[in-house]
Amino acid sequence: MKIGVLALQGAFSEHIHMLRQLDVEAVEVRLPEELNDIDGLIIPGGESTTIGKLAVMYQLMNPLRQFARERPVWGTCAGMIFMAKAIGMDQPLMGVMDIVVERNAFGRQKDSFKEDVYVNVLKNGDSIPFPGIFIRSPKLVQTKGRVLMLAHLADGTPVAAIEDRLLATAFHPELTTDTRFHQYFLSLIQT
Ligand code: GLN
């Protein structure tokens, strides 16, 4: 199995590090042809406007959309924004997931926070919470179609969702030492 991490901007090396810890081959993706031989793709956190502009510049937009029709994709934070079909703002989006997302919905950098979330689909996820790190995170304001919620904050705000093999988290599992979310993504590829 070989996983690609979109390496235009943001926290891509942390995802690569996490995957290698799990003994999975992980590569940086910057060019359309680098999508050809990977089994799944992670879009990291960072700045969604920058990721979008660079994806247009590198002619990655349509190859990325095509990839998402065939193979699993996971977006974390800015990656979740980039995967959404609607964000109420004009910026380049991959736009493959039936979710409406609001950028920076928890406030500014200083309002970043950590909150444990219970994620039933993870190993022991109902008893051992996952450390959610939220850095200028987006909010999932609406889900449609076949999208399922995977996690929410104590106040009920949804923070993770899945639509078939498209996964989105508002937080950053790659900045923790808990590998369960990465293992869950890998399980989408094996099935
Ligand atoms: N606020 C960023 C954006 O709008 C996302 C932040 C993050 O990925 N940590 O793109």
Tab-separated table of C-alpha atoms and ligand atoms in Angstrom:
chain	number	residue	atom	x	y	z
A	1	MET	CA	0.000	0.000	0.000
A	2	LYS	CA	1.235	3.480	-0.862
A	3	ILE	CA	-0.338	6.684	0.451
A	4	GLY	CA	0.197	10.136	-0.989
A	5	VAL	CA	0.088	13.356	0.996
A	6	LEU	CA	-0.662	16.530	-0.939
A	7	ALA	CA	2.474	18.562	-0.310
A	8	LEU	CA	1.654	22.017	-1.691
A	9	GLN	CA	1.549	23.748	1.702
A	10	GLY	CA	0.818	23.009	5.347
A	11	ALA	CA	1.384	20.085	7.712
A	12	PHE	CA	2.195	17.407	5.135
A	13	SER	CA	5.430	16.140	6.703
A	14	GLU	CA	3.621	15.340	9.976
A	15	HIS	CA	1.200	13.070	8.094
A	16	ILE	CA	4.084	11.383	6.305
A	17	HIS	CA	5.844	10.827	9.610
A	18	MET	CA	2.702	9.273	11.128
A	19	LEU	CA	2.206	6.937	8.150
A	20	ARG	CA	5.831	5.804	8.233
A	21	GLN	CA	5.468	5.062	11.933
A	22	LEU	CA	2.695	2.694	10.884
A	23	ASP	CA	5.078	1.086	8.376
A	24	VAL	CA	3.148	2.426	5.405
A	25	GLU	CA	4.899	3.780	2.332
A	26	ALA	CA	4.126	7.494	2.186
A	27	VAL	CA	5.036	9.957	-0.566
A	28	GLU	CA	4.665	13.682	-1.165
A	29	VAL	CA	2.348	14.590	-4.045
A	30	ARG	CA	2.823	17.793	-6.029
A	31	LEU	CA	2.281	16.749	-9.639
A	32	PRO	CA	-0.770	15.174	-11.338
A	33	GLU	CA	1.169	12.069	-12.403
A	34	GLU	CA	2.144	11.404	-8.790
A	35	LEU	CA	-1.499	10.501	-8.153
A	36	ASN	CA	-1.318	7.521	-10.486
A	37	ASP	CA	0.276	4.915	-8.278
A	38	ILE	CA	-1.048	5.778	-4.823
A	39	ASP	CA	-3.908	3.977	-3.075
A	40	GLY	CA	-5.164	6.898	-1.013
A	41	LEU	CA	-4.511	10.605	-0.542
A	42	ILE	CA	-4.328	12.869	2.518
A	43	ILE	CA	-4.850	16.617	2.187
A	44	PRO	CA	-3.211	18.286	5.185
A	45	GLY	CA	-4.083	21.273	7.299
A	46	GLY	CA	-2.565	24.607	6.433
A	47	GLU	CA	-4.172	27.471	4.567
A	48	SER	CA	-6.959	26.368	2.245
A	49	THR	CA	-6.707	29.480	0.057
A	50	THR	CA	-3.022	28.767	-0.606
A	51	ILE	CA	-3.572	25.049	-1.178
A	52	GLY	CA	-6.381	25.896	-3.628
A	53	LYS	CA	-4.363	28.467	-5.567
A	54	LEU	CA	-1.370	26.148	-5.853
A	55	ALA	CA	-3.589	23.232	-6.930
A	56	VAL	CA	-4.920	25.395	-9.781
A	57	MET	CA	-1.412	26.536	-10.697
A	58	TYR	CA	-0.052	22.969	-10.754
A	59	GLN	CA	-3.061	21.768	-12.808
A	60	LEU	CA	-4.023	19.390	-10.075
A	61	MET	CA	-7.690	20.283	-9.660
A	62	ASN	CA	-9.268	17.908	-12.170
A	63	PRO	CA	-6.848	15.034	-11.489
A	64	LEU	CA	-7.647	15.405	-7.760
A	65	ARG	CA	-11.400	15.317	-8.439
A	66	GLN	CA	-10.985	12.250	-10.610
A	67	PHE	CA	-8.879	10.600	-7.903
A	68	ALA	CA	-11.603	11.233	-5.297
A	69	ARG	CA	-14.159	9.442	-7.471
A	70	GLU	CA	-12.050	6.295	-7.388
A	71	ARG	CA	-9.965	6.151	-4.227
A	72	PRO	CA	-10.078	7.254	-0.569
A	73	VAL	CA	-9.205	10.843	0.320
A	74	TRP	CA	-8.893	12.335	3.811
A	75	GLY	CA	-8.806	16.072	4.444
A	76	THR	CA	-7.697	17.476	7.801
A	77	CYS	CA	-8.703	21.045	8.688
A	78	ALA	CA	-7.761	23.120	5.589
A	79	GLY	CA	-7.998	19.790	3.738
A	80	MET	CA	-11.590	19.438	4.898
A	81	ILE	CA	-12.366	22.958	3.613
A	82	PHE	CA	-10.744	22.110	0.276
A	83	MET	CA	-12.853	18.940	-0.088
A	84	ALA	CA	-16.177	20.663	0.713
A	85	LYS	CA	-18.703	21.482	-1.987
A	86	ALA	CA	-19.654	24.760	-0.326
A	87	ILE	CA	-17.949	27.169	2.072
A	88	GLY	CA	-19.844	30.406	1.350
A	89	MET	CA	-16.695	32.087	0.030
A	90	ASP	CA	-15.046	32.360	-3.336
A	91	GLN	CA	-11.826	30.339	-3.404
A	92	PRO	CA	-10.678	27.324	-5.442
A	93	LEU	CA	-12.071	24.098	-4.001
A	94	MET	CA	-11.773	20.481	-4.983
A	95	GLY	CA	-15.471	20.378	-4.033
A	96	VAL	CA	-16.021	16.629	-3.835
A	97	MET	CA	-17.768	16.140	-0.501
A	98	ASP	CA	-21.401	16.919	0.246
A	99	ILE	CA	-20.642	19.129	3.243
A	100	VAL	CA	-21.013	22.829	3.952
A	101	VAL	CA	-18.097	24.204	5.943
A	102	GLU	CA	-17.460	27.554	7.608
A	103	ARG	CA	-13.823	28.632	7.753
A	104	ASN	CA	-12.234	29.887	10.973
A	105	ALA	CA	-15.536	29.320	12.730
A	106	PHE	CA	-14.005	28.944	16.192
A	107	GLY	CA	-12.172	32.264	16.019
A	108	ARG	CA	-8.589	33.336	15.500
A	109	GLN	CA	-5.234	31.663	16.149
A	110	LYS	CA	-5.412	32.457	19.882
A	111	ASP	CA	-8.765	30.675	20.069
A	112	SER	CA	-7.187	27.381	19.019
A	113	PHE	CA	-7.935	24.634	21.509
A	114	LYS	CA	-7.688	20.985	22.415
A	115	GLU	CA	-10.728	18.864	23.227
A	116	ASP	CA	-11.129	15.136	23.570
A	117	VAL	CA	-13.619	13.639	21.140
A	118	TYR	CA	-15.212	10.217	21.191
A	119	VAL	CA	-15.043	8.576	17.784
A	120	ASN	CA	-16.832	5.232	17.726
A	121	VAL	CA	-15.282	4.029	14.482
A	122	LEU	CA	-11.779	4.118	15.998
A	123	LYS	CA	-10.321	1.251	17.979
A	124	ASN	CA	-11.719	1.598	21.552
A	125	GLY	CA	-13.136	4.928	20.369
A	126	ASP	CA	-16.151	4.813	22.663
A	127	SER	CA	-14.019	4.461	25.809
A	128	ILE	CA	-10.690	6.112	24.924
A	129	PRO	CA	-11.235	9.613	23.523
A	130	PHE	CA	-9.202	10.990	20.648
A	131	PRO	CA	-7.189	14.169	21.392
A	132	GLY	CA	-8.684	16.736	19.032
A	133	ILE	CA	-6.344	19.621	18.211
A	134	PHE	CA	-8.229	22.528	16.664
A	135	ILE	CA	-6.142	25.287	15.052
A	136	ARG	CA	-8.239	27.980	13.392
A	137	SER	CA	-10.493	25.130	12.496
A	138	PRO	CA	-13.525	25.109	10.264
A	139	LYS	CA	-16.972	24.024	11.400
A	140	LEU	CA	-19.115	21.515	9.609
A	141	VAL	CA	-22.328	23.488	9.330
A	142	GLN	CA	-24.308	21.114	7.139
A	143	THR	CA	-24.085	17.622	5.759
A	144	LYS	CA	-26.119	16.194	2.928
A	145	GLY	CA	-26.719	13.023	0.992
A	146	ARG	CA	-24.757	10.023	2.185
A	147	VAL	CA	-22.525	11.885	4.628
A	148	LEU	CA	-22.269	10.392	8.119
A	149	MET	CA	-21.067	12.233	11.222
A	150	LEU	CA	-18.194	10.515	12.997
A	151	ALA	CA	-17.499	12.848	15.913
A	152	HIS	CA	-18.727	15.945	17.660
A	153	LEU	CA	-17.602	18.264	20.437
A	154	ALA	CA	-19.226	18.216	23.876
A	155	ASP	CA	-21.496	21.100	22.755
A	156	GLY	CA	-22.733	19.027	19.803
A	157	THR	CA	-20.691	20.704	17.042
A	158	PRO	CA	-19.860	18.063	14.404
A	159	VAL	CA	-16.128	17.813	13.722
A	160	ALA	CA	-15.611	14.699	11.574
A	161	ALA	CA	-17.569	13.106	8.748
A	162	ILE	CA	-17.378	10.432	6.102
A	163	GLU	CA	-19.054	10.048	2.717
A	164	ASP	CA	-18.253	6.649	1.230
A	165	ARG	CA	-14.439	6.766	1.131
A	166	LEU	CA	-14.086	10.498	1.606
A	167	LEU	CA	-13.113	11.422	5.149
A	168	ALA	CA	-12.946	14.885	6.728
A	169	THR	CA	-11.796	16.036	10.151
A	170	ALA	CA	-11.831	19.621	11.438
A	171	PHE	CA	-8.906	18.768	13.731
A	172	HIS	CA	-5.318	17.539	13.325
A	173	PRO	CA	-4.627	13.851	14.156
A	174	GLU	CA	-1.160	14.210	12.586
A	175	LEU	CA	-0.136	16.561	15.411
A	176	THR	CA	-0.811	13.938	18.089
A	177	THR	CA	0.856	10.655	18.982
A	178	ASP	CA	-2.446	8.784	18.590
A	179	THR	CA	-2.305	6.813	15.339
A	180	ARG	CA	-5.901	5.551	15.416
A	181	PHE	CA	-7.314	8.026	12.880
A	182	HIS	CA	-4.572	7.187	10.392
A	183	GLN	CA	-5.267	3.491	10.952
A	184	TYR	CA	-8.953	4.116	10.317
A	185	PHE	CA	-8.139	5.862	7.027
A	186	LEU	CA	-5.947	2.932	6.007
A	187	SER	CA	-8.844	0.577	6.736
A	188	LEU	CA	-10.911	2.430	4.122
A	189	ILE	CA	-8.288	1.465	1.565
A	190	GLN	CA	-8.058	-2.157	2.535
A	191	THR	CA	-11.808	-2.753	2.254
B	1	GLN	N1	-7.964	28.458	8.895
B	1	GLN	C1	-7.381	27.663	7.850
B	1	GLN	C2	-8.130	27.855	6.527
B	1	GLN	O1	-9.105	28.505	6.489
B	1	GLN	C3	-7.340	26.213	8.242
B	1	GLN	C4	-6.490	26.020	9.466
B	1	GLN	C5	-5.814	24.708	9.570
B	1	GLN	O2	-5.728	23.924	8.598
B	1	GLN	N2	-5.259	24.448	10.722
B	1	GLN	O3	-7.730	27.328	5.552
